[in-house]
Structure formats: C-alpha cells, structure tokens
Amino acid sequence: MMAAITAAETGASVTLLEQSNRLGKKLRITGKGRCNLTNACDRDTFFENIPTNPKFLYAAYAAFAPEDTMSFFEGLGLPLKTERGRRVFPTSDKAADVVATLEKRLRQLNVTILFARAKEVLTEDGRAVGVATNKGDYSADAVILATGGKSYPLTGSDGSGYAIAKAVGHTILSPTPSLVPLTSPSKVCQKMQGLSLKNVSLRLVENASEKVVFEELGEMLFTHFGLSGPLVLSASAHLKSGAKNAYTVHIDLKPALDEETLDARVRSDFVKYQNRDFCNSLGDLLPEKMILSMIETVGIDGRKKVNSITREERERLVKTLKNFVIPISGTRPIDEAIITRGGVNTKEINPKTMESKLLRGLFFAGEIIDVDAYTGGFNLQIAFSTARLAGAAAAEGL
Ligand SMILES: Cc1cc2nc3c(=O)[nH]c(=O)nc-3n(C[C@H](O)[C@H](O)[C@H](O)COP(=O)(O)OP(=O)(O)OC[C@H]3O[C@@H](n4cnc5c(N)ncnc54)[C@H](O)[C@@H]3O)c2cc1C
C-alpha cells in the first residue's frame, strides 16, 4: 500500500494487486490490534535493532525515517502517540485506523485495487512488463513485489512472492521463523501453562559457547509447548536459524533483589510461616501456579516443615528463584512467527532504488526482502522505508 501510494504520488498510474479479500489483513493484527507502526528512535538505535543486513537499509532509512512515517500518517489525519521504548501507535489504539488511512490515500490518488493473485512477473527483453494473475494478465511499465513473508499465512502473506521472484532468477535465502515462541522438552512449562510472569529477567544462553545472546526485563508466558510472551519473542530473534536443543533460558524471578536481599526476604517468610509445610510457605514469593514446579525443581520435600529446612536447602531455593532454568529445543513453526527471516537476497537488489539487479523494472519492498528486525515497530518501518524508495524509483523510471 505504501509503495502504491508513493508511486501514485510520484505521478504514475498504479494498480494494486491483493490476493486476500481485503487490504492490510496482517497490518490489522499488528501490535495486538494496536499497530506499533514505527519506533521514534535515533538512527543508531534503529540499526541496532536490525540484526540482518542493516547496511542494505541505509539509503531506505535516509529517504524515509521513522519521523517521516510519523509525519506521513499525522499529515493524513491519523494522530499518533509514543509509548515505552519509543514505540509509536495510533492514538486510537486501533490498527484498523492505520489501514483506513492508507486505503483513503489510495482512493484519493485513484489507485486501482484489484483483488487478484499474482502468479508471475511477465518479462520482455530483460525487463518486467507486467504481472500474470489468476484473473488475467496485466501489463505495466514497472512491477513492485511486496508480498510479505510467509508467517501468519491466513493474512495472505503465504510466501507466494518467493516463487515469483525465484522464477525471474532471484535467490531466496531460506525463510525461517523469527519473533516466534520457543519450544521446550521440559514438563515444567506444560504444568505452568497459562501462567504469565511480569517483571522477570530472561537470559538466553547458547549452550555450546555459554554465551548470553539475549538478556532483558519484561513479561513472559508458559504454554503447553514451552514459552511465549514479549520477552520470549524478542529472545527468539537471537537464535541461530534451525538450531535444535542448542539454547537454554534462564529466568530471574526476582530481578530487583540481589541474592543476599532475597535470602533475607526468604528467611523472614520462613520465620513467619515456620510451622507450615514448605509447600505452603511460598505464597508471598511466587504465583500459586508456580509453587509446585519450584518445589520439584529445588528438590525439597513439600511436606517438610519450614522450621526444619536447612540453610543449604534455603540457599538452593534462593539460587533457583534467581535462576530458573528451561531447556529450549527450538521454535514453533513459521506460521506462528511474527516475522520471516530470509527472503530475496539483498545482494541482488539495488539498495538505493529497491530495483532488481537481475530484471529491470522489477522492484521489491517489505518483508519479502532478506531483512528483519526486533520488535518495537522496526519491521513496519523497514516495510515503509523500502516501499517509499521502490514506489518513487518505479514511478520515476517511467
Ligand atoms: C501478529 C503480528 C503482529 C505484528 N506486529 C507488528 C508491530 O506491531 N510492529 C511492526 O513493526 N511489525 C509487526 N509485525 C510484522 C509486520 O506486520 C510485517 O513485517 C509487515 O506487515 C510486512 O509488510 P509487507 O507489506 O512486506 O507484507 P505484508 O504486510 O505481509 O503484506 C503483504 C501483502 O501481499 C499480499 N500477497 C501475498 N502474496 C500475494 C500474491 N501472490 N498476489 C497478490 N497479493 C499477495 C498479502 O495478502 C498481503 O496483504 C507483526 C506481524 C504479525 C504476524
């Protein structure tokens, strides 16, 4: 939509093909229905949040940065607000308002919207001359492929664009899930499924190197298959693609307290509940759903009286509260990922125009390109920035 708007603003007559039955299906579910459309950060922070091919995006960022996204939407009458972590949302908290703003602009610019499925790019003499769709062929002076990744395929982004790009000679770097829930063989997750922990610190450690690849404070969730929630999705972006049983999650359940202070807190609870069974003494420290798993992990008999718990046992409890360990077997499938890592090889795209280096008149924008970012509005900003370049360059070349 952004590419179509930009091409139309640059003076081209534009047709937008959409295979789904409405525009912006994925956009409507972004940011839990609120659409975190960009991040109002500085340049350095922006690129720190892009683990894959950041340099490829330098020109796109220079042409259309987060402040440009904000002015663009505000200029079209959509008020925005900036929240924690510089995340930008519509003031209405409605992702549908972002889609409506884009749709209104498309209409203003007389962009033709066709609900049809693109099947291939038509070529002649080494340049793109149109698109073949399930509803017939359409000729064009330039084609922009902005078909997204292949996660959440029910939104329409089913990865069909990869085959279209491949058919004209592009290399597709294997699409893998990122920003995706993590799976664990540990029964503990199943037992605590549904439990959400707030204000915990999560560390993701690579087993072989013992390197901490991610560490952050926030919210997470136990599920029947393993772990999910914002912290876990962010952590998943740091996993090497396809790695199996190669990582461990370490949760600090009491990040605000150092071990000594936490030990003092546990001792005071143990004095308060000295005549209770151990299993009935942890209610002030932990959510109900976690107590049994904690007891099993620490390895103290739940029926043991608190006043007979040894110092060594108490210290073990404190250590486990500071470092609750969950082995990670891998990720959930790409269907459940927020974004797709991989896609059209950036080496085959001109970063200043988003034009294919293999086929003149073919341009790329958005998640179909092999770029991805962490959570925080960066992925949509990438889509907007690349679309802006592609739309303008496609129209200017006419
Ligand atoms: C649940 C969820 C929440 C998210 N939240 C955020 C967030 O808050 N902030 C953020 O920055 N990012 C978020 N993202 C990521 C963000 O949505 C994507 O990175 C972004 O939408 C990519 O834009 P795109 O235009 O490249 O692709 P898409 O938005 O996927 O759009 C591609 C469009 O192309 C259409 N299409 C595909 N193939 C064809 C074809 N062959 N013919 C015709 N049409 C076709 C699809 O139907 C689709 O409408 C979220 C993703 C998900 C799944």
CSV table of C-alpha atoms and ligand atoms in Angstrom, one decimal:
chain,number,residue,atom,x,y,z
A,1,MET,CA,0.0,0.0,0.0
A,2,MET,CA,2.8,2.4,0.8
A,3,ALA,CA,4.6,1.6,-2.4
A,4,ALA,CA,1.4,2.1,-4.4
A,5,ILE,CA,0.7,5.4,-2.7
A,6,THR,CA,4.3,6.6,-3.3
A,7,ALA,CA,4.3,5.6,-7.0
A,8,ALA,CA,0.9,7.4,-7.4
A,9,GLU,CA,2.2,10.5,-5.6
A,10,THR,CA,5.1,10.5,-8.0
A,11,GLY,CA,2.7,10.6,-10.9
A,12,ALA,CA,2.3,7.0,-12.0
A,13,SER,CA,-1.0,5.3,-12.8
A,14,VAL,CA,-1.0,2.4,-10.3
A,15,THR,CA,-2.8,-0.9,-9.9
A,16,LEU,CA,-2.5,-2.6,-6.5
A,17,LEU,CA,-3.0,-6.4,-6.6
A,18,GLU,CA,-4.1,-8.1,-3.4
A,19,GLN,CA,-4.8,-11.8,-3.2
A,20,SER,CA,-6.8,-11.6,0.0
A,21,ASN,CA,-10.3,-10.3,0.2
A,22,ARG,CA,-9.3,-7.1,1.9
A,23,LEU,CA,-6.3,-4.9,2.2
A,24,GLY,CA,-3.9,-4.9,5.1
A,25,LYS,CA,-5.0,-8.1,6.8
A,26,LYS,CA,-1.7,-8.5,8.6
A,27,LEU,CA,-1.4,-4.8,9.4
A,28,ARG,CA,-4.8,-5.1,11.2
A,29,ILE,CA,-3.4,-7.6,13.7
A,30,THR,CA,-0.1,-5.9,14.3
A,31,GLY,CA,0.8,-4.7,17.8
A,32,LYS,CA,-2.1,-6.8,19.3
A,33,GLY,CA,-4.5,-4.9,17.1
A,34,ARG,CA,-3.0,-1.5,18.1
A,35,CYS,CA,-0.3,-1.4,15.3
A,36,ASN,CA,3.1,-0.4,16.5
A,37,LEU,CA,3.8,1.4,13.2
A,38,THR,CA,7.3,2.7,13.9
A,39,ASN,CA,9.8,3.5,16.6
A,40,ALA,CA,10.7,7.1,17.3
A,41,CYS,CA,14.3,6.3,18.0
A,42,ASP,CA,17.6,7.8,16.7
A,43,ARG,CA,19.5,6.3,13.7
A,44,ASP,CA,21.9,4.3,15.8
A,45,THR,CA,19.2,2.6,17.8
A,46,PHE,CA,17.2,1.9,14.6
A,47,PHE,CA,20.1,0.0,13.1
A,48,GLU,CA,21.0,-1.8,16.4
A,49,ASN,CA,17.5,-3.3,16.2
A,50,ILE,CA,18.1,-4.8,12.7
A,51,PRO,CA,20.2,-8.0,13.0
A,52,THR,CA,20.0,-9.0,9.3
A,53,ASN,CA,21.5,-6.8,6.6
A,54,PRO,CA,21.2,-3.4,8.3
A,55,LYS,CA,23.6,-1.8,5.8
A,56,PHE,CA,21.3,-2.6,2.9
A,57,LEU,CA,18.7,-0.3,4.6
A,58,TYR,CA,20.9,2.8,4.9
A,59,ALA,CA,19.5,4.5,1.8
A,60,ALA,CA,16.0,3.5,2.6
A,61,TYR,CA,16.3,4.9,6.1
A,62,ALA,CA,17.8,8.1,4.7
A,63,ALA,CA,14.9,8.5,2.3
A,64,PHE,CA,12.2,7.7,4.8
A,65,ALA,CA,13.0,7.5,8.5
A,66,PRO,CA,10.7,7.0,11.5
A,67,GLU,CA,9.9,10.7,11.8
A,68,ASP,CA,8.8,10.7,8.1
A,69,THR,CA,6.5,7.8,8.8
A,70,MET,CA,5.0,9.8,11.7
A,71,SER,CA,4.6,12.9,9.6
A,72,PHE,CA,3.1,10.9,6.8
A,73,PHE,CA,0.4,9.4,9.0
A,74,GLU,CA,-0.3,12.5,11.0
A,75,GLY,CA,-0.4,14.5,7.8
A,76,LEU,CA,-3.2,12.2,6.6
A,77,GLY,CA,-5.1,12.9,9.8
A,78,LEU,CA,-4.1,9.9,12.0
A,79,PRO,CA,-3.0,11.2,15.4
A,80,LEU,CA,-0.1,9.1,16.9
A,81,LYS,CA,1.4,8.6,20.4
A,82,THR,CA,4.7,7.3,21.6
A,83,GLU,CA,4.9,4.8,24.3
A,84,ARG,CA,7.5,3.0,26.4
A,85,GLY,CA,10.6,2.0,24.3
A,86,ARG,CA,9.7,4.8,21.8
A,87,ARG,CA,7.1,2.6,20.2
A,88,VAL,CA,4.6,4.6,18.1
A,89,PHE,CA,0.9,3.7,17.9
A,90,PRO,CA,-2.2,5.5,16.6
A,91,THR,CA,-3.7,7.4,19.5
A,92,SER,CA,-6.9,5.5,18.9
A,93,ASP,CA,-5.1,2.2,19.7
A,94,LYS,CA,-6.7,0.8,16.5
A,95,ALA,CA,-4.6,-0.9,13.8
A,96,ALA,CA,-7.7,-0.7,11.6
A,97,ASP,CA,-7.3,3.1,11.6
A,98,VAL,CA,-3.8,2.8,10.1
A,99,VAL,CA,-5.2,0.6,7.3
A,100,ALA,CA,-8.2,3.0,6.8
A,101,THR,CA,-5.7,5.9,6.5
A,102,LEU,CA,-3.7,4.1,3.8
A,103,GLU,CA,-6.9,3.0,2.0
A,104,LYS,CA,-8.2,6.6,2.0
A,105,ARG,CA,-5.0,7.8,0.5
A,106,LEU,CA,-5.1,5.1,-2.2
A,107,ARG,CA,-8.6,6.2,-3.1
A,108,GLN,CA,-7.6,9.9,-3.2
A,109,LEU,CA,-4.8,9.0,-5.6
A,110,ASN,CA,-7.1,6.9,-7.8
A,111,VAL,CA,-5.0,3.7,-7.3
A,112,THR,CA,-6.9,0.8,-8.9
A,113,ILE,CA,-7.3,-2.0,-6.4
A,114,LEU,CA,-7.7,-5.5,-7.8
A,115,PHE,CA,-8.4,-8.5,-5.7
A,116,ALA,CA,-6.4,-11.0,-7.6
A,117,ARG,CA,-3.5,-13.4,-7.0
A,118,ALA,CA,-0.2,-12.5,-8.8
A,119,LYS,CA,1.3,-15.7,-10.3
A,120,GLU,CA,4.3,-14.4,-12.2
A,121,VAL,CA,6.1,-11.3,-13.4
A,122,LEU,CA,5.9,-11.0,-17.2
A,123,THR,CA,9.2,-10.2,-18.9
A,124,GLU,CA,10.3,-9.0,-22.3
A,125,ASP,CA,13.8,-8.1,-23.4
A,126,GLY,CA,15.2,-8.4,-19.9
A,127,ARG,CA,12.6,-6.1,-18.2
A,128,ALA,CA,9.4,-6.5,-16.3
A,129,VAL,CA,6.4,-5.7,-18.4
A,130,GLY,CA,3.5,-6.9,-16.3
A,131,VAL,CA,2.0,-9.5,-14.0
A,132,ALA,CA,0.1,-12.7,-14.7
A,133,THR,CA,-2.7,-13.2,-12.2
A,134,ASN,CA,-5.4,-15.7,-11.6
A,135,LYS,CA,-7.8,-13.1,-13.2
A,136,GLY,CA,-5.7,-12.5,-16.3
A,137,ASP,CA,-2.6,-10.7,-17.3
A,138,TYR,CA,-1.9,-7.0,-16.6
A,139,SER,CA,0.8,-5.1,-18.4
A,140,ALA,CA,2.8,-2.5,-16.6
A,141,ASP,CA,6.0,-0.4,-17.1
A,142,ALA,CA,7.2,-1.4,-13.7
A,143,VAL,CA,6.3,-4.0,-11.1
A,144,ILE,CA,6.8,-3.8,-7.3
A,145,LEU,CA,6.8,-7.1,-5.4
A,146,ALA,CA,5.7,-6.5,-1.8
A,147,THR,CA,4.1,-9.9,-0.9
A,148,GLY,CA,5.5,-10.1,2.6
A,149,GLY,CA,7.0,-13.1,4.3
A,150,LYS,CA,5.3,-16.4,5.0
A,151,SER,CA,4.3,-16.2,8.6
A,152,TYR,CA,0.6,-16.0,9.6
A,153,PRO,CA,-0.3,-17.2,6.1
A,154,LEU,CA,-4.0,-16.7,6.8
A,155,THR,CA,-3.4,-13.0,6.5
A,156,GLY,CA,-2.5,-13.6,2.8
A,157,SER,CA,1.3,-13.4,3.2
A,158,ASP,CA,1.8,-17.1,2.3
A,159,GLY,CA,5.2,-16.8,0.7
A,160,SER,CA,4.0,-17.0,-2.9
A,161,GLY,CA,6.1,-14.0,-3.7
A,162,TYR,CA,9.3,-16.0,-3.2
A,163,ALA,CA,8.4,-18.3,-6.1
A,164,ILE,CA,7.6,-15.3,-8.3
A,165,ALA,CA,11.0,-13.7,-7.5
A,166,LYS,CA,12.7,-17.1,-8.0
A,167,ALA,CA,11.2,-17.6,-11.4
A,168,VAL,CA,12.9,-14.5,-12.7
A,169,GLY,CA,16.3,-15.6,-11.3
A,170,HIS,CA,16.4,-14.3,-7.8
A,171,THR,CA,18.0,-16.3,-5.0
A,172,ILE,CA,15.8,-16.8,-2.0
A,173,LEU,CA,17.5,-17.2,1.4
A,174,SER,CA,15.7,-19.9,3.2
A,175,PRO,CA,12.7,-18.4,5.0
A,176,THR,CA,12.8,-19.2,8.8
A,177,PRO,CA,10.8,-18.0,11.7
A,178,SER,CA,11.8,-15.1,13.9
A,179,LEU,CA,10.0,-13.4,16.7
A,180,VAL,CA,8.4,-16.8,17.4
A,181,PRO,CA,7.5,-18.7,20.6
A,182,LEU,CA,10.1,-21.2,21.8
A,183,THR,CA,9.6,-24.9,22.4
A,184,SER,CA,10.9,-26.8,25.4
A,185,PRO,CA,11.0,-30.5,26.3
A,186,SER,CA,10.6,-29.6,30.0
A,187,LYS,CA,7.3,-30.8,31.5
A,188,VAL,CA,7.5,-27.8,33.8
A,189,CYS,CA,6.2,-25.5,31.0
A,190,GLN,CA,3.2,-27.7,30.5
A,191,LYS,CA,2.4,-27.8,34.2
A,192,MET,CA,2.5,-24.0,34.4
A,193,GLN,CA,0.7,-23.3,31.1
A,194,GLY,CA,-1.3,-20.1,31.1
A,195,LEU,CA,0.9,-18.6,33.7
A,196,SER,CA,2.2,-15.1,32.8
A,197,LEU,CA,5.2,-13.7,34.7
A,198,LYS,CA,5.7,-9.9,34.7
A,199,ASN,CA,8.9,-8.0,35.6
A,200,VAL,CA,11.2,-11.0,35.3
A,201,SER,CA,14.6,-11.0,33.7
A,202,LEU,CA,15.1,-13.5,30.9
A,203,ARG,CA,18.5,-14.6,29.6
A,204,LEU,CA,19.0,-16.8,26.6
A,205,VAL,CA,22.3,-18.7,26.7
A,206,GLU,CA,23.8,-20.6,23.8
A,207,ASN,CA,24.8,-24.0,25.3
A,208,ALA,CA,28.0,-24.6,23.3
A,209,SER,CA,29.6,-21.3,23.9
A,210,GLU,CA,27.9,-20.5,27.2
A,211,LYS,CA,27.4,-17.0,25.7
A,212,VAL,CA,24.4,-14.9,26.8
A,213,VAL,CA,22.8,-13.9,23.5
A,214,PHE,CA,19.9,-12.0,24.9
A,215,GLU,CA,19.0,-10.5,28.3
A,216,GLU,CA,16.0,-8.3,29.1
A,217,LEU,CA,13.5,-7.5,31.7
A,218,GLY,CA,9.8,-7.9,30.9
A,219,GLU,CA,6.8,-10.3,30.6
A,220,MET,CA,6.7,-13.9,29.5
A,221,LEU,CA,4.2,-16.8,29.4
A,222,PHE,CA,4.4,-20.5,29.9
A,223,THR,CA,2.4,-22.6,27.4
A,224,HIS,CA,1.8,-26.3,26.7
A,225,PHE,CA,4.7,-26.4,24.2
A,226,GLY,CA,7.2,-24.1,26.0
A,227,LEU,CA,7.5,-20.4,26.3
A,228,SER,CA,5.9,-17.3,24.7
A,229,GLY,CA,5.2,-13.7,25.5
A,230,PRO,CA,7.0,-10.5,24.6
A,231,LEU,CA,10.4,-11.3,26.2
A,232,VAL,CA,10.5,-14.8,24.6
A,233,LEU,CA,9.5,-13.5,21.1
A,234,SER,CA,12.3,-10.9,21.4
A,235,ALA,CA,14.8,-13.5,22.6
A,236,SER,CA,13.9,-15.8,19.6
A,237,ALA,CA,15.4,-13.3,17.1
A,238,HIS,CA,18.8,-14.0,18.6
A,239,LEU,CA,18.6,-17.8,17.9
A,240,LYS,CA,20.6,-19.2,15.1
A,241,SER,CA,18.2,-20.4,12.4
A,242,GLY,CA,17.3,-24.0,12.6
A,243,ALA,CA,19.3,-24.7,15.9
A,244,LYS,CA,17.9,-27.6,17.8
A,245,ASN,CA,18.5,-28.1,21.6
A,246,ALA,CA,21.2,-25.5,21.4
A,247,TYR,CA,19.9,-22.9,23.9
A,248,THR,CA,18.7,-22.6,27.5
A,249,VAL,CA,16.5,-19.9,29.0
A,250,HIS,CA,17.4,-18.6,32.5
A,251,ILE,CA,14.7,-16.7,34.3
A,252,ASP,CA,15.5,-14.4,37.2
A,253,LEU,CA,12.2,-14.3,39.1
A,254,LYS,CA,13.3,-11.6,41.4
A,255,PRO,CA,15.5,-9.3,39.3
A,256,ALA,CA,15.0,-6.3,41.7
A,257,LEU,CA,16.7,-8.3,44.6
A,258,ASP,CA,20.3,-9.5,44.8
A,259,GLU,CA,20.9,-12.9,46.3
A,260,GLU,CA,21.6,-11.6,49.7
A,261,THR,CA,18.5,-9.4,49.9
A,262,LEU,CA,16.4,-12.2,48.5
A,263,ASP,CA,17.8,-14.6,51.1
A,264,ALA,CA,16.8,-12.2,53.9
A,265,ARG,CA,13.3,-12.0,52.4
A,266,VAL,CA,13.0,-15.8,52.3
A,267,ARG,CA,14.3,-16.1,55.8
A,268,SER,CA,11.7,-13.6,57.0
A,269,ASP,CA,9.0,-15.6,55.2
A,270,PHE,CA,10.3,-18.8,56.8
A,271,VAL,CA,10.1,-17.2,60.3
A,272,LYS,CA,6.5,-16.0,59.5
A,273,TYR,CA,5.5,-19.5,58.3
A,274,GLN,CA,7.8,-21.6,60.4
A,275,ASN,CA,5.1,-24.1,61.4
A,276,ARG,CA,3.8,-24.6,57.9
A,277,ASP,CA,4.7,-27.3,55.4
A,278,PHE,CA,7.3,-26.0,52.9
A,279,CYS,CA,4.8,-26.2,50.1
A,280,ASN,CA,2.5,-23.7,51.9
A,281,SER,CA,5.3,-21.2,52.6
A,282,LEU,CA,6.0,-19.7,49.2
A,283,GLY,CA,2.7,-17.9,48.5
A,284,ASP,CA,4.2,-14.4,49.2
A,285,LEU,CA,7.1,-15.1,46.8
A,286,LEU,CA,5.6,-16.9,43.9
A,287,PRO,CA,2.3,-17.1,41.9
A,288,GLU,CA,0.2,-20.2,43.0
A,289,LYS,CA,0.7,-21.9,39.7
A,290,MET,CA,4.5,-21.9,40.0
A,291,ILE,CA,4.9,-23.2,43.6
A,292,LEU,CA,4.7,-27.0,42.8
A,293,SER,CA,7.2,-26.7,39.9
A,294,MET,CA,9.5,-24.6,42.1
A,295,ILE,CA,9.4,-27.2,44.8
A,296,GLU,CA,10.2,-30.0,42.4
A,297,THR,CA,13.0,-28.1,40.8
A,298,VAL,CA,14.6,-27.1,44.1
A,299,GLY,CA,14.2,-30.8,45.3
A,300,ILE,CA,12.9,-30.1,48.8
A,301,ASP,CA,10.1,-32.3,50.1
A,302,GLY,CA,7.0,-30.1,50.0
A,303,ARG,CA,5.7,-31.7,53.2
A,304,LYS,CA,8.8,-30.8,55.1
A,305,LYS,CA,8.2,-28.3,58.0
A,306,VAL,CA,9.6,-24.9,57.2
A,307,ASN,CA,11.5,-24.8,60.6
A,308,SER,CA,13.4,-27.9,59.6
A,309,ILE,CA,14.6,-26.6,56.3
A,310,THR,CA,18.4,-26.5,56.3
A,311,ARG,CA,20.5,-23.5,55.3
A,312,GLU,CA,21.8,-25.3,52.3
A,313,GLU,CA,18.2,-26.1,51.2
A,314,ARG,CA,17.2,-22.4,51.6
A,315,GLU,CA,20.2,-21.3,49.6
A,316,ARG,CA,19.2,-23.7,46.9
A,317,LEU,CA,15.8,-22.1,46.8
A,318,VAL,CA,17.2,-18.6,46.5
A,319,LYS,CA,19.5,-19.7,43.7
A,320,THR,CA,16.6,-21.3,41.8
A,321,LEU,CA,14.5,-18.2,42.3
A,322,LYS,CA,17.3,-16.2,40.7
A,323,ASN,CA,18.0,-18.7,38.0
A,324,PHE,CA,15.0,-20.9,36.9
A,325,VAL,CA,16.3,-22.9,34.0
A,326,ILE,CA,14.3,-24.0,31.0
A,327,PRO,CA,16.0,-26.0,28.2
A,328,ILE,CA,14.9,-24.9,24.7
A,329,SER,CA,14.5,-27.4,21.9
A,330,GLY,CA,13.7,-25.0,19.1
A,331,THR,CA,10.9,-22.7,17.8
A,332,ARG,CA,7.3,-23.0,16.9
A,333,PRO,CA,6.7,-23.2,13.1
A,334,ILE,CA,6.9,-20.2,10.7
A,335,ASP,CA,3.1,-19.9,10.6
A,336,GLU,CA,3.2,-18.7,14.2
A,337,ALA,CA,6.2,-16.3,13.8
A,338,ILE,CA,5.7,-12.6,13.8
A,339,ILE,CA,8.2,-12.3,11.0
A,340,THR,CA,10.1,-14.3,8.4
A,341,ARG,CA,13.8,-14.2,8.4
A,342,GLY,CA,15.3,-14.9,4.9
A,343,GLY,CA,13.8,-13.9,1.5
A,344,VAL,CA,15.1,-12.2,-1.6
A,345,ASN,CA,18.9,-11.9,-1.5
A,346,THR,CA,19.8,-8.2,-0.8
A,347,LYS,CA,22.9,-8.6,-3.0
A,348,GLU,CA,20.5,-8.8,-6.0
A,349,ILE,CA,18.7,-5.6,-5.1
A,350,ASN,CA,19.9,-2.0,-5.6
A,351,PRO,CA,19.7,-0.6,-2.1
A,352,LYS,CA,19.1,3.0,-3.4
A,353,THR,CA,16.1,2.2,-5.6
A,354,MET,CA,15.0,-1.3,-4.4
A,355,GLU,CA,15.2,-2.3,-8.1
A,356,SER,CA,16.2,-5.8,-9.0
A,357,LYS,CA,19.7,-6.1,-10.3
A,358,LEU,CA,18.6,-9.0,-12.4
A,359,LEU,CA,15.5,-7.7,-14.0
A,360,ARG,CA,15.0,-4.1,-14.9
A,361,GLY,CA,11.6,-2.7,-13.9
A,362,LEU,CA,11.1,-5.1,-11.0
A,363,PHE,CA,11.3,-3.6,-7.5
A,364,PHE,CA,11.0,-5.1,-4.0
A,365,ALA,CA,9.6,-3.7,-0.8
A,366,GLY,CA,9.0,-5.0,2.7
A,367,GLU,CA,9.4,-8.4,4.3
A,368,ILE,CA,9.9,-10.3,1.1
A,369,ILE,CA,13.5,-8.9,1.2
A,370,ASP,CA,16.0,-10.7,3.4
A,371,VAL,CA,15.9,-8.1,6.2
A,372,ASP,CA,14.3,-8.4,9.6
A,373,ALA,CA,14.3,-6.6,12.9
A,374,TYR,CA,13.5,-7.0,16.6
A,375,THR,CA,10.1,-6.0,18.0
A,376,GLY,CA,9.3,-2.3,18.5
A,377,GLY,CA,7.9,-1.1,15.2
A,378,PHE,CA,11.1,-1.7,13.3
A,379,ASN,CA,9.7,-4.2,10.9
A,380,LEU,CA,6.9,-2.0,9.7
A,381,GLN,CA,9.3,0.9,9.4
A,382,ILE,CA,11.5,-1.3,7.2
A,383,ALA,CA,8.4,-2.0,5.1
A,384,PHE,CA,7.5,1.7,4.8
A,385,SER,CA,11.1,2.9,4.1
A,386,THR,CA,11.7,0.3,1.4
A,387,ALA,CA,8.2,0.9,-0.1
A,388,ARG,CA,8.9,4.6,-0.3
A,389,LEU,CA,12.1,4.0,-2.3
A,390,ALA,CA,10.6,1.4,-4.5
A,391,GLY,CA,7.4,3.4,-5.2
A,392,ALA,CA,9.3,6.5,-6.1
A,393,ALA,CA,12.0,4.8,-8.2
A,394,ALA,CA,9.5,2.6,-10.1
A,395,ALA,CA,7.5,5.7,-11.0
A,396,GLU,CA,10.4,7.9,-11.8
A,397,GLY,CA,11.9,5.4,-14.2
A,398,LEU,CA,8.8,5.7,-16.4
B,1,LIG,C1,0.8,-10.9,14.8
B,1,LIG,C2,1.8,-10.0,14.2
B,1,LIG,C3,2.0,-8.8,14.8
B,1,LIG,C4,2.9,-7.8,14.3
B,1,LIG,N1,3.1,-6.7,15.0
B,1,LIG,C5,4.0,-5.7,14.5
B,1,LIG,C6,4.1,-4.5,15.0
B,1,LIG,O1,3.3,-4.1,16.0
B,1,LIG,N2,5.0,-3.6,14.5
B,1,LIG,C7,5.8,-4.0,13.5
B,1,LIG,O2,6.7,-3.2,13.1
B,1,LIG,N3,5.7,-5.2,12.9
B,1,LIG,C8,4.8,-6.1,13.3
B,1,LIG,N4,4.6,-7.2,12.7
B,1,LIG,C9,5.4,-7.5,11.4
B,1,LIG,C10,4.7,-6.7,10.3
B,1,LIG,O3,3.4,-7.0,10.2
B,1,LIG,C11,5.4,-7.1,8.9
B,1,LIG,O4,6.7,-7.1,9.0
B,1,LIG,C12,4.8,-6.2,7.8
B,1,LIG,O5,3.4,-6.3,7.7
B,1,LIG,C13,5.5,-6.6,6.5
B,1,LIG,O6,4.8,-5.8,5.5
B,1,LIG,P1,4.8,-6.2,4.0
B,1,LIG,O7,3.9,-5.2,3.3
B,1,LIG,O8,6.1,-6.5,3.5
B,1,LIG,O9,4.0,-7.6,4.0
B,1,LIG,P2,2.5,-7.9,4.5
B,1,LIG,O10,2.0,-7.0,5.5
B,1,LIG,O11,2.6,-9.4,4.8
B,1,LIG,O12,1.6,-7.7,3.2
B,1,LIG,C14,1.8,-8.5,2.0
B,1,LIG,C15,0.5,-8.5,1.2
B,1,LIG,O13,0.7,-9.1,0.0
B,1,LIG,C16,-0.4,-10.0,-0.3
B,1,LIG,N5,0.1,-11.0,-1.2
B,1,LIG,C17,1.0,-12.0,-0.9
B,1,LIG,N6,1.2,-12.8,-2.0
B,1,LIG,C18,0.4,-12.3,-3.0
B,1,LIG,C19,0.2,-12.6,-4.3
B,1,LIG,N7,0.8,-13.7,-4.9
B,1,LIG,N8,-0.7,-11.9,-5.1
B,1,LIG,C20,-1.3,-10.8,-4.5
B,1,LIG,N9,-1.1,-10.4,-3.2
B,1,LIG,C21,-0.3,-11.2,-2.5
B,1,LIG,C22,-0.8,-10.5,1.0
B,1,LIG,O14,-2.1,-10.9,1.0
B,1,LIG,C23,-0.6,-9.3,1.9
B,1,LIG,O15,-1.7,-8.5,2.0
B,1,LIG,C24,3.6,-8.2,13.1
B,1,LIG,C25,3.4,-9.4,12.5
B,1,LIG,C26,2.5,-10.3,13.0
B,1,LIG,C27,2.2,-11.5,12.3
